[in-house]
mmCIF file of C-alpha atoms in Angstrom:
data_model
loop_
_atom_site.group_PDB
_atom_site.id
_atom_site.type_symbol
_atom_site.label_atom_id
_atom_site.label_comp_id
_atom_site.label_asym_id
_atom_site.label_seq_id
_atom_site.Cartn_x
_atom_site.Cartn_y
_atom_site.Cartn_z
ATOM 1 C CA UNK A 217 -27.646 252.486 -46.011
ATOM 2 C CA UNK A 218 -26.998 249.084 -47.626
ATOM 3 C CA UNK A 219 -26.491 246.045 -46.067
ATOM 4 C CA UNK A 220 -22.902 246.293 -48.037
ATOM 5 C CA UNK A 221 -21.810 249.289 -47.197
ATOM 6 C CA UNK A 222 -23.106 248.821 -43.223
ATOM 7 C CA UNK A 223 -21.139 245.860 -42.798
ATOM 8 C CA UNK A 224 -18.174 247.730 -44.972
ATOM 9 C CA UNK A 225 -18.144 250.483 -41.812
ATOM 10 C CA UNK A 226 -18.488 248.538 -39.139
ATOM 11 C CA UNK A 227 -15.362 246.583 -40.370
ATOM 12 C CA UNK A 228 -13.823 249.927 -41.108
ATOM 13 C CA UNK A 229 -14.905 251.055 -37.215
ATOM 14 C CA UNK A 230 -13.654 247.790 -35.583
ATOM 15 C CA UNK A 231 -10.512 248.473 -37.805
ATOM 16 C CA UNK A 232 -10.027 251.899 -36.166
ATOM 17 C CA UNK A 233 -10.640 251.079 -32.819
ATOM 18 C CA UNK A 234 -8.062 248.335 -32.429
ATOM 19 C CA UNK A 235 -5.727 250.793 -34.576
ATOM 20 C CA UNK A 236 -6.211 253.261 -31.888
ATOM 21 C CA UNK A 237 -5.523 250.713 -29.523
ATOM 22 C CA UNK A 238 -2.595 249.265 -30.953
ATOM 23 C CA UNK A 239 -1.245 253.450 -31.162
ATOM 24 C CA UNK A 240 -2.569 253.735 -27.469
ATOM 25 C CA UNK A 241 -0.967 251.212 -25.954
ATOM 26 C CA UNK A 242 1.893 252.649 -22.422
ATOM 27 C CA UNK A 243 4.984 253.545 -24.442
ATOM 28 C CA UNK A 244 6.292 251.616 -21.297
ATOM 29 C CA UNK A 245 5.237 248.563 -21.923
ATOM 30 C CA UNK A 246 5.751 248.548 -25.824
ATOM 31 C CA UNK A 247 9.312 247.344 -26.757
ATOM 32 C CA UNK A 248 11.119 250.778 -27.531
ATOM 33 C CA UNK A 249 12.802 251.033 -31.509
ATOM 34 C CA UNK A 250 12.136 247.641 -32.204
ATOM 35 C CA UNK A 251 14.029 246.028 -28.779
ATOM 36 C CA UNK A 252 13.249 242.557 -28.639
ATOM 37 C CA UNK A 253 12.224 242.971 -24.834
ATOM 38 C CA UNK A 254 9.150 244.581 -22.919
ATOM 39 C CA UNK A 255 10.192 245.739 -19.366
ATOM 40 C CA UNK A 256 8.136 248.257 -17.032
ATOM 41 C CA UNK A 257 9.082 249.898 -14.472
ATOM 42 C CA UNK A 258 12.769 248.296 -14.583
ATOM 43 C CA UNK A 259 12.423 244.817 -13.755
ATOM 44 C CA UNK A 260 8.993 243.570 -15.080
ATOM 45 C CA UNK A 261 9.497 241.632 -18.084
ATOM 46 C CA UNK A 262 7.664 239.829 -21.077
ATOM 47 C CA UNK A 263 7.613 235.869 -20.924
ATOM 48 C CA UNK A 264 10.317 235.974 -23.376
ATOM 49 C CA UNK A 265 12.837 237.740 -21.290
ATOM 50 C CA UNK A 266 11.696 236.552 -17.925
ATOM 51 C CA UNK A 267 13.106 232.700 -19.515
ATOM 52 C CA UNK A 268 16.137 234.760 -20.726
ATOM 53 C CA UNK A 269 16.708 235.777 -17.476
ATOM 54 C CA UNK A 270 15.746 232.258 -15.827
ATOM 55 C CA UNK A 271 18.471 230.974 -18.510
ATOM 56 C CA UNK A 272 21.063 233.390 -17.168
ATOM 57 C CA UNK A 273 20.050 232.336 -13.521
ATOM 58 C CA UNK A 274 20.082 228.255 -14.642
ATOM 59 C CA UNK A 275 23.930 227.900 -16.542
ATOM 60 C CA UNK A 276 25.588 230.727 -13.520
ATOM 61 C CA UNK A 277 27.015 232.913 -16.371
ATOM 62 C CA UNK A 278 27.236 235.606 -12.996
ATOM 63 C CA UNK A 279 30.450 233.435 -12.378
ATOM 64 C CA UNK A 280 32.478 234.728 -15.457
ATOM 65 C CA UNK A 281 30.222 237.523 -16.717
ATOM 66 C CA UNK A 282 29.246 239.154 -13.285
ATOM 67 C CA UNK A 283 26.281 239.419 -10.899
ATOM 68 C CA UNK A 284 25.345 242.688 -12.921
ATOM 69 C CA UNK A 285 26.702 241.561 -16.341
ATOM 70 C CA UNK A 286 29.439 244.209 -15.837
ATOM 71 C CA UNK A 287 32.449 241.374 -17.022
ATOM 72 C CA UNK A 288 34.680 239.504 -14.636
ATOM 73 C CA UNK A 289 37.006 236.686 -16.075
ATOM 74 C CA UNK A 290 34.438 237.161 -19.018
ATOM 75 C CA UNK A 291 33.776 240.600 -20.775
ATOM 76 C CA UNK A 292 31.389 242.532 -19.842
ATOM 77 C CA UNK A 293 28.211 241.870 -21.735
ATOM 78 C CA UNK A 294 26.413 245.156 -20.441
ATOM 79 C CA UNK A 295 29.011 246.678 -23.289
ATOM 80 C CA UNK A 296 29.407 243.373 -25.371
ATOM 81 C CA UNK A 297 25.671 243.813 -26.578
ATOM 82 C CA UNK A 298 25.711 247.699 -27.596
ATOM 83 C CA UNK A 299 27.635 246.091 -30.685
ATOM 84 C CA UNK A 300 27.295 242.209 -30.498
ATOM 85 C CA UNK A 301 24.195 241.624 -33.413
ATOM 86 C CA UNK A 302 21.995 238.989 -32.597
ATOM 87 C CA UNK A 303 23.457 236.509 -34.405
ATOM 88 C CA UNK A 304 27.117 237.174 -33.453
ATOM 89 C CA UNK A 305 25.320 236.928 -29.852
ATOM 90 C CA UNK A 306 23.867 233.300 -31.005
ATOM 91 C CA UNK A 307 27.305 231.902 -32.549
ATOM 92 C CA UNK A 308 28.820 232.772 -30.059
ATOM 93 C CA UNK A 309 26.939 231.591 -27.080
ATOM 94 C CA UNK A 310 26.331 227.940 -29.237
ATOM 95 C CA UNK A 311 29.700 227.750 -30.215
ATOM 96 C CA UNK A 312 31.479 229.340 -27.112
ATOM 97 C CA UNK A 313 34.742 230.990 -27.302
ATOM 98 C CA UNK A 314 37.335 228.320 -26.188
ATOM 99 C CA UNK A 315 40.278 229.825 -26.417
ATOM 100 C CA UNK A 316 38.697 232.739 -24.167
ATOM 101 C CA UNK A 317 37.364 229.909 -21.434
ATOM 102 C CA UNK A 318 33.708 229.959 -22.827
ATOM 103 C CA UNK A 319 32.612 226.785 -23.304
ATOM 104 C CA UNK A 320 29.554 225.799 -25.743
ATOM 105 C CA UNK A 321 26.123 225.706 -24.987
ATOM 106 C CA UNK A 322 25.272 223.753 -28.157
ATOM 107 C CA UNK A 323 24.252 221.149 -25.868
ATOM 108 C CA UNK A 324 22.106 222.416 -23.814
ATOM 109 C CA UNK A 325 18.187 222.090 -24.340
ATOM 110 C CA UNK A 326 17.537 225.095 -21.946
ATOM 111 C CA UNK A 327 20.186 227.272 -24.265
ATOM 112 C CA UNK A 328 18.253 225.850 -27.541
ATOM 113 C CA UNK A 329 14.561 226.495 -26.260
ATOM 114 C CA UNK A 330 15.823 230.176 -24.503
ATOM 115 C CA UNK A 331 18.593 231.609 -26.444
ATOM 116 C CA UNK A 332 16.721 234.596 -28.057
ATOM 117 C CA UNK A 333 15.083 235.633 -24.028
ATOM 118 C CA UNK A 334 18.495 235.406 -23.165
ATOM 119 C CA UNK A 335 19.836 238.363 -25.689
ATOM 120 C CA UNK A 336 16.681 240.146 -25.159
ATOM 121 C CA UNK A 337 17.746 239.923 -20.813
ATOM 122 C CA UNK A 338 21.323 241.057 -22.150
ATOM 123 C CA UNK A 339 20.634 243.631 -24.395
ATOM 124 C CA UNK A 340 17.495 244.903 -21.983
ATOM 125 C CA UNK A 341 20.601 244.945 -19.487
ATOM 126 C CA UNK A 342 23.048 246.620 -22.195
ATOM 127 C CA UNK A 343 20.640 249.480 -22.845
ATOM 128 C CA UNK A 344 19.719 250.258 -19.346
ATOM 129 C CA UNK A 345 16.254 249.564 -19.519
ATOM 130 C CA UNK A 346 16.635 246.530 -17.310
ATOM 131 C CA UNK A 347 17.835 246.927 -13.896
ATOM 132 C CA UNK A 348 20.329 244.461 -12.313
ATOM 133 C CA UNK A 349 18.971 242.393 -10.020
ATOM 134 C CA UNK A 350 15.887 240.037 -9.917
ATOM 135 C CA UNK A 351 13.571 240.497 -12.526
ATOM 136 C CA UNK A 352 9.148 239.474 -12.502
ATOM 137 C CA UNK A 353 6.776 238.835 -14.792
ATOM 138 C CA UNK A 354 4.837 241.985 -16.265
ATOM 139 C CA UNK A 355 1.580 242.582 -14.849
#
């Protein structure tokens, strides 16, 4: 065999093997339909999510939106995010909803730097993938 064509398959085996990887990897641990969280076993979570839920923790949104996200003075966001897009999710959490009570979080460096672990905590939450409670880093 050439020296071409040997270095052509062993790029074409290294290809394969991290395809089958990739394909291989815990259906678990993959985010499921394209969620923008990883969770296992219920509350282990990527980096991402883990400062979404650190977020949630920081600003107290428990005190409007519930200990379990299940709504108090503020709707429930377990059914706010089967609907609420991304980006509705981001305008409205910058912009708040004042004549509702909820204020801005425009201002807020830890809402800037976080905002997209947050929706991925919420909509984890929403489609019952994440369990209420504390949540860890994945393994």
């Amino acid at each position: 065999m050439s020296s071409e064509k040997a270095r052509t398959a062993k790029w074409l085996i290294g290809f394969l093997a991290l395809s089958i990887a990739a394909v291989c990897t815990s259906a678990n641990d993959a985010p499921a339909g394209g969620a923008p969280y990883q969770v296992k076993d219920g509350n282990k979570v990527d980096p991402k999510t883990l400062n979404g839920w650190k977020t949630w923790r920081a600003l107290a949104c428990e005190r409007c939106h519930g200990d379990q996200q299940q709504g108090l003075v503020g709707p429930s966001l377990i059914e706010s995010l089967k609907h609420l897009s991304k980006e509705d999710f981001h305008t409205t959490v910058m912009n708040g909803r004042p004549e509702k009570g909820m204020p801005p979080f425009s201002g807020s460096a830890m809402v800037n730097q976080n905002w997209e672990g947050l929706y991925a905590y919420l909509k984890g939450r929403s489609d019952g993938k994440i369990k209420p409670g504390h949540v860890y880093p994945m393994d």
